[in-house]
mmCIF file of C-alpha atoms and ligand atoms in Angstrom:
data_model
loop_
_atom_site.group_PDB
_atom_site.id
_atom_site.type_symbol
_atom_site.label_atom_id
_atom_site.label_comp_id
_atom_site.label_asym_id
_atom_site.label_seq_id
_atom_site.Cartn_x
_atom_site.Cartn_y
_atom_site.Cartn_z
ATOM 1 C CA MET A 1 -0.312 -0.191 -0.284
ATOM 2 C CA THR A 2 1.427 3.688 -0.353
ATOM 3 C CA LEU A 3 1.509 6.210 2.296
ATOM 4 C CA LEU A 4 -1.966 8.137 0.589
ATOM 5 C CA ASP A 5 -3.866 4.650 0.411
ATOM 6 C CA LYS A 6 -2.690 3.976 4.443
ATOM 7 C CA ILE A 7 -3.788 7.902 5.092
ATOM 8 C CA ALA A 8 -7.183 7.061 3.253
ATOM 9 C CA THR A 9 -8.220 3.992 4.834
ATOM 10 C CA VAL A 10 -7.424 5.632 8.385
ATOM 11 C CA LEU A 11 -9.277 8.580 7.540
ATOM 12 C CA LEU A 12 -12.267 6.528 6.236
ATOM 13 C CA ALA A 13 -12.515 4.465 8.982
ATOM 14 C CA VAL A 14 -12.397 7.140 11.659
ATOM 15 C CA GLY A 15 -15.373 8.720 9.730
ATOM 16 C CA GLY A 16 -16.912 5.187 9.335
ATOM 17 C CA MET A 17 -16.578 4.641 13.146
ATOM 18 C CA GLU A 18 -18.772 7.928 13.637
ATOM 19 C CA LEU A 19 -21.573 6.702 11.737
ATOM 20 C CA PHE A 20 -20.719 3.213 13.802
ATOM 21 C CA ALA A 21 -20.423 4.623 17.133
ATOM 22 C CA TRP A 22 -24.146 7.012 16.246
ATOM 23 C CA SER A 23 -26.209 3.894 15.135
ATOM 24 C CA MET A 24 -24.884 1.301 17.883
ATOM 25 C CA HIS A 25 -25.432 4.370 20.608
ATOM 26 C CA LYS A 26 -28.917 4.850 18.926
ATOM 27 C CA TYR A 27 -30.034 1.575 18.394
ATOM 28 C CA VAL A 28 -28.355 -0.812 20.273
ATOM 29 C CA MET A 29 -27.272 0.917 23.659
ATOM 30 C CA HIS A 30 -30.607 2.886 23.662
ATOM 31 C CA GLY A 31 -32.371 -0.621 22.723
ATOM 32 C CA TRP A 32 -31.473 -4.073 23.546
ATOM 33 C CA GLY A 33 -27.967 -3.236 25.639
ATOM 34 C CA TRP A 34 -29.305 -0.489 27.421
ATOM 35 C CA ALA A 35 -28.797 -3.039 30.350
ATOM 36 C CA TRP A 36 -25.233 -2.108 30.057
ATOM 37 C CA HIS A 37 -25.368 1.599 29.314
ATOM 38 C CA ARG A 38 -27.832 2.393 31.861
ATOM 39 C CA ASP A 39 -25.418 3.334 34.272
ATOM 40 C CA HIS A 40 -23.881 5.666 32.031
ATOM 41 C CA HIS A 41 -27.385 7.873 32.110
ATOM 42 C CA GLU A 42 -28.032 7.496 36.061
ATOM 43 C CA PRO A 43 -25.678 9.651 38.793
ATOM 44 C CA HIS A 44 -23.466 7.592 40.802
ATOM 45 C CA HIS A 45 -20.063 7.869 42.695
ATOM 46 C CA ASN A 46 -18.528 4.830 41.196
ATOM 47 C CA VAL A 47 -15.310 4.793 39.208
ATOM 48 C CA LEU A 48 -15.959 2.272 36.665
ATOM 49 C CA GLU A 49 -19.567 1.684 34.897
ATOM 50 C CA ARG A 50 -21.150 -1.304 33.381
ATOM 51 C CA ASN A 51 -21.124 1.303 30.434
ATOM 52 C CA ASP A 52 -17.411 0.782 30.383
ATOM 53 C CA LEU A 53 -17.952 -2.947 28.981
ATOM 54 C CA PHE A 54 -18.990 -1.615 25.765
ATOM 55 C CA ALA A 55 -15.034 -0.471 25.611
ATOM 56 C CA VAL A 56 -13.663 -3.600 26.384
ATOM 57 C CA VAL A 57 -15.908 -5.666 23.903
ATOM 58 C CA PHE A 58 -15.322 -3.010 21.030
ATOM 59 C CA GLY A 59 -11.822 -2.981 22.267
ATOM 60 C CA SER A 60 -11.203 -6.880 21.826
ATOM 61 C CA ILE A 61 -12.868 -6.772 18.530
ATOM 62 C CA VAL A 62 -10.045 -3.780 17.306
ATOM 63 C CA VAL A 63 -7.431 -6.346 18.534
ATOM 64 C CA ALA A 64 -8.676 -9.205 17.064
ATOM 65 C CA LEU A 65 -9.081 -7.251 13.347
ATOM 66 C CA PHE A 66 -5.104 -6.171 14.011
ATOM 67 C CA ILE A 67 -3.994 -9.768 14.116
ATOM 68 C CA ILE A 68 -6.112 -10.730 11.335
ATOM 69 C CA GLY A 69 -5.292 -7.804 9.689
ATOM 70 C CA TYR A 70 -1.503 -8.583 10.303
ATOM 71 C CA TYR A 71 -1.478 -12.011 8.670
ATOM 72 C CA TRP A 72 -3.993 -11.315 6.075
ATOM 73 C CA SER A 73 -4.854 -8.128 4.689
ATOM 74 C CA GLU A 74 -2.612 -4.627 4.885
ATOM 75 C CA ARG A 75 -5.695 -2.572 4.542
ATOM 76 C CA LEU A 76 -7.623 -4.003 7.519
ATOM 77 C CA TRP A 77 -4.543 -3.487 9.690
ATOM 78 C CA TRP A 78 -4.544 0.305 8.550
ATOM 79 C CA ALA A 79 -8.359 0.238 8.953
ATOM 80 C CA ALA A 80 -7.608 -1.274 12.581
ATOM 81 C CA MET A 81 -5.522 1.781 13.003
ATOM 82 C CA GLY A 82 -8.099 4.381 12.043
ATOM 83 C CA ILE A 83 -10.815 2.574 14.328
ATOM 84 C CA THR A 84 -8.403 2.977 17.398
ATOM 85 C CA VAL A 85 -7.681 6.856 16.592
ATOM 86 C CA TYR A 86 -11.659 7.154 16.547
ATOM 87 C CA GLY A 87 -11.448 5.316 20.127
ATOM 88 C CA ALA A 88 -8.882 7.744 21.343
ATOM 89 C CA ILE A 89 -10.540 10.762 20.128
ATOM 90 C CA TYR A 90 -14.031 9.499 21.446
ATOM 91 C CA ALA A 91 -12.119 8.879 25.007
ATOM 92 C CA PHE A 92 -10.607 12.839 24.578
ATOM 93 C CA ILE A 93 -14.458 13.713 23.725
ATOM 94 C CA HIS A 94 -16.563 12.108 25.965
ATOM 95 C CA ASP A 95 -14.214 10.544 28.967
ATOM 96 C CA GLY A 96 -12.096 13.472 28.933
ATOM 97 C CA LEU A 97 -14.010 16.569 28.011
ATOM 98 C CA VAL A 98 -17.522 16.312 28.872
ATOM 99 C CA HIS A 99 -17.411 13.519 31.671
ATOM 100 C CA GLN A 100 -14.160 14.635 33.045
ATOM 101 C CA ARG A 101 -12.936 11.062 34.156
ATOM 102 C CA LEU A 102 -9.898 11.615 33.009
ATOM 103 C CA PHE A 103 -8.777 15.111 33.321
ATOM 104 C CA LYS A 104 -10.464 18.310 34.146
ATOM 105 C CA TRP A 105 -11.007 21.120 31.754
ATOM 106 C CA THR A 106 -14.186 22.058 30.107
ATOM 107 C CA PRO A 107 -13.738 24.326 26.759
ATOM 108 C CA LYS A 108 -15.230 27.557 27.189
ATOM 109 C CA HIS A 109 -15.751 28.567 23.310
ATOM 110 C CA GLY A 110 -15.779 27.117 19.974
ATOM 111 C CA TYR A 111 -16.554 23.661 18.714
ATOM 112 C CA ALA A 112 -15.237 21.795 21.433
ATOM 113 C CA LYS A 113 -17.864 23.646 23.800
ATOM 114 C CA ARG A 114 -20.729 22.730 21.350
ATOM 115 C CA LEU A 115 -19.414 18.645 21.623
ATOM 116 C CA VAL A 116 -19.705 19.093 25.242
ATOM 117 C CA GLN A 117 -23.054 20.633 25.559
ATOM 118 C CA ALA A 118 -24.404 18.478 22.741
ATOM 119 C CA HIS A 119 -23.460 15.313 24.836
ATOM 120 C CA ARG A 120 -24.549 16.841 27.946
ATOM 121 C CA LEU A 121 -27.925 17.185 25.834
ATOM 122 C CA HIS A 122 -27.727 13.945 25.217
ATOM 123 C CA HIS A 123 -28.207 13.062 28.932
ATOM 124 C CA ALA A 124 -30.906 15.364 29.733
ATOM 125 C CA THR A 125 -33.069 12.619 29.000
ATOM 126 C CA ILE A 126 -34.216 10.011 31.727
ATOM 127 C CA GLY A 127 -34.568 6.318 30.524
ATOM 128 C CA LYS A 128 -33.742 4.836 27.022
ATOM 129 C CA GLU A 129 -36.730 6.392 24.997
ATOM 130 C CA GLY A 130 -36.104 9.467 22.970
ATOM 131 C CA GLY A 131 -33.063 11.646 23.304
ATOM 132 C CA VAL A 132 -30.738 13.367 21.038
ATOM 133 C CA SER A 133 -27.271 13.686 20.062
ATOM 134 C CA PHE A 134 -26.205 10.101 19.701
ATOM 135 C CA GLY A 135 -22.966 10.583 17.901
ATOM 136 C CA PHE A 136 -19.269 12.140 19.422
ATOM 137 C CA VAL A 137 -17.325 13.688 16.915
ATOM 138 C CA VAL A 138 -20.249 15.367 14.705
ATOM 139 C CA ALA A 139 -22.664 17.775 17.070
ATOM 140 C CA ARG A 140 -25.493 19.503 16.149
ATOM 141 C CA ASP A 141 -26.457 23.328 17.054
ATOM 142 C CA PRO A 142 -27.125 23.212 20.995
ATOM 143 C CA ALA A 143 -30.243 25.357 20.535
ATOM 144 C CA ARG A 144 -31.929 22.764 17.773
ATOM 145 C CA LEU A 145 -30.967 20.147 20.382
ATOM 146 C CA LYS A 146 -32.820 21.621 22.772
ATOM 147 C CA ALA A 147 -35.828 22.530 20.652
ATOM 148 C CA GLU A 148 -35.946 18.716 19.489
ATOM 149 C CA LEU A 149 -35.486 17.719 23.236
ATOM 150 C CA LYS A 150 -38.780 20.246 23.944
ATOM 151 C CA ARG A 151 -40.453 18.539 21.157
ATOM 152 C CA GLN A 152 -40.164 14.852 22.668
ATOM 153 C CA ARG A 153 -41.441 16.137 25.780
ATOM 154 C CA GLU A 154 -44.821 17.919 24.457
ATOM 155 C CA ALA A 155 -44.884 14.993 22.224
ATOM 156 C CA GLY A 156 -44.408 12.265 25.027
ATOM 157 C CA THR A 157 -41.902 10.369 23.431
ATOM 158 C CA ALA A 158 -38.867 11.146 26.059
ATOM 159 C CA VAL A 159 -38.575 12.146 29.684
ATOM 160 C CA VAL A 160 -36.582 15.477 30.009
ATOM 161 C CA ARG A 161 -34.866 16.176 33.156
ATOM 162 C CA PRO A 162 -36.652 19.574 34.367
ATOM 163 C CA ALA A 163 -34.166 22.637 33.624
ATOM 164 C CA SER A 164 -32.296 21.375 30.804
ATOM 165 C CA VAL A 165 -33.689 22.656 28.005
ATOM 166 C CA ASP A 166 -35.871 25.906 29.711
HETATM 167 ZN ZN1 ZN B 201 -27.038 7.328 25.705
HETATM 168 ZN ZN1 ZN B 202 -21.911 10.223 28.251
#
């Protein structure tokens, strides 16, 4: 593979992972996988969450992809590298910036601030129904997300924490 090929594969994998993470979060974690995701949406003082098991599962899959790629497919190996890069970006944004499990620094402006606001609004709903902003790297305007939450509350399709959108 040429260097350009490798870079393109990594970038494609990173972009693809945002789509994959969005759909997993929306349809699996807030669907049949809710039993593992639930404690991420409830207040607690534990260091670890059952939700962290998802990271263990996905991490194991990536390790398997690296091994398979090493023996059989250079492109797969570079795709696994892209997935790993996405994992690092995700951990930085989600566990770092938003939930402050890794460091305590909250961005005050720009796109980084929007990312934090958008994910906080993801946490504005109670229970697995409804909700907004299931992605992590791509975030819509928080004002639009708040409007969507209000609409869900009025339609009765989500339970929204009081004061989070008013
Ligand atoms: Zn969630
Ligand atoms: Zn979260």
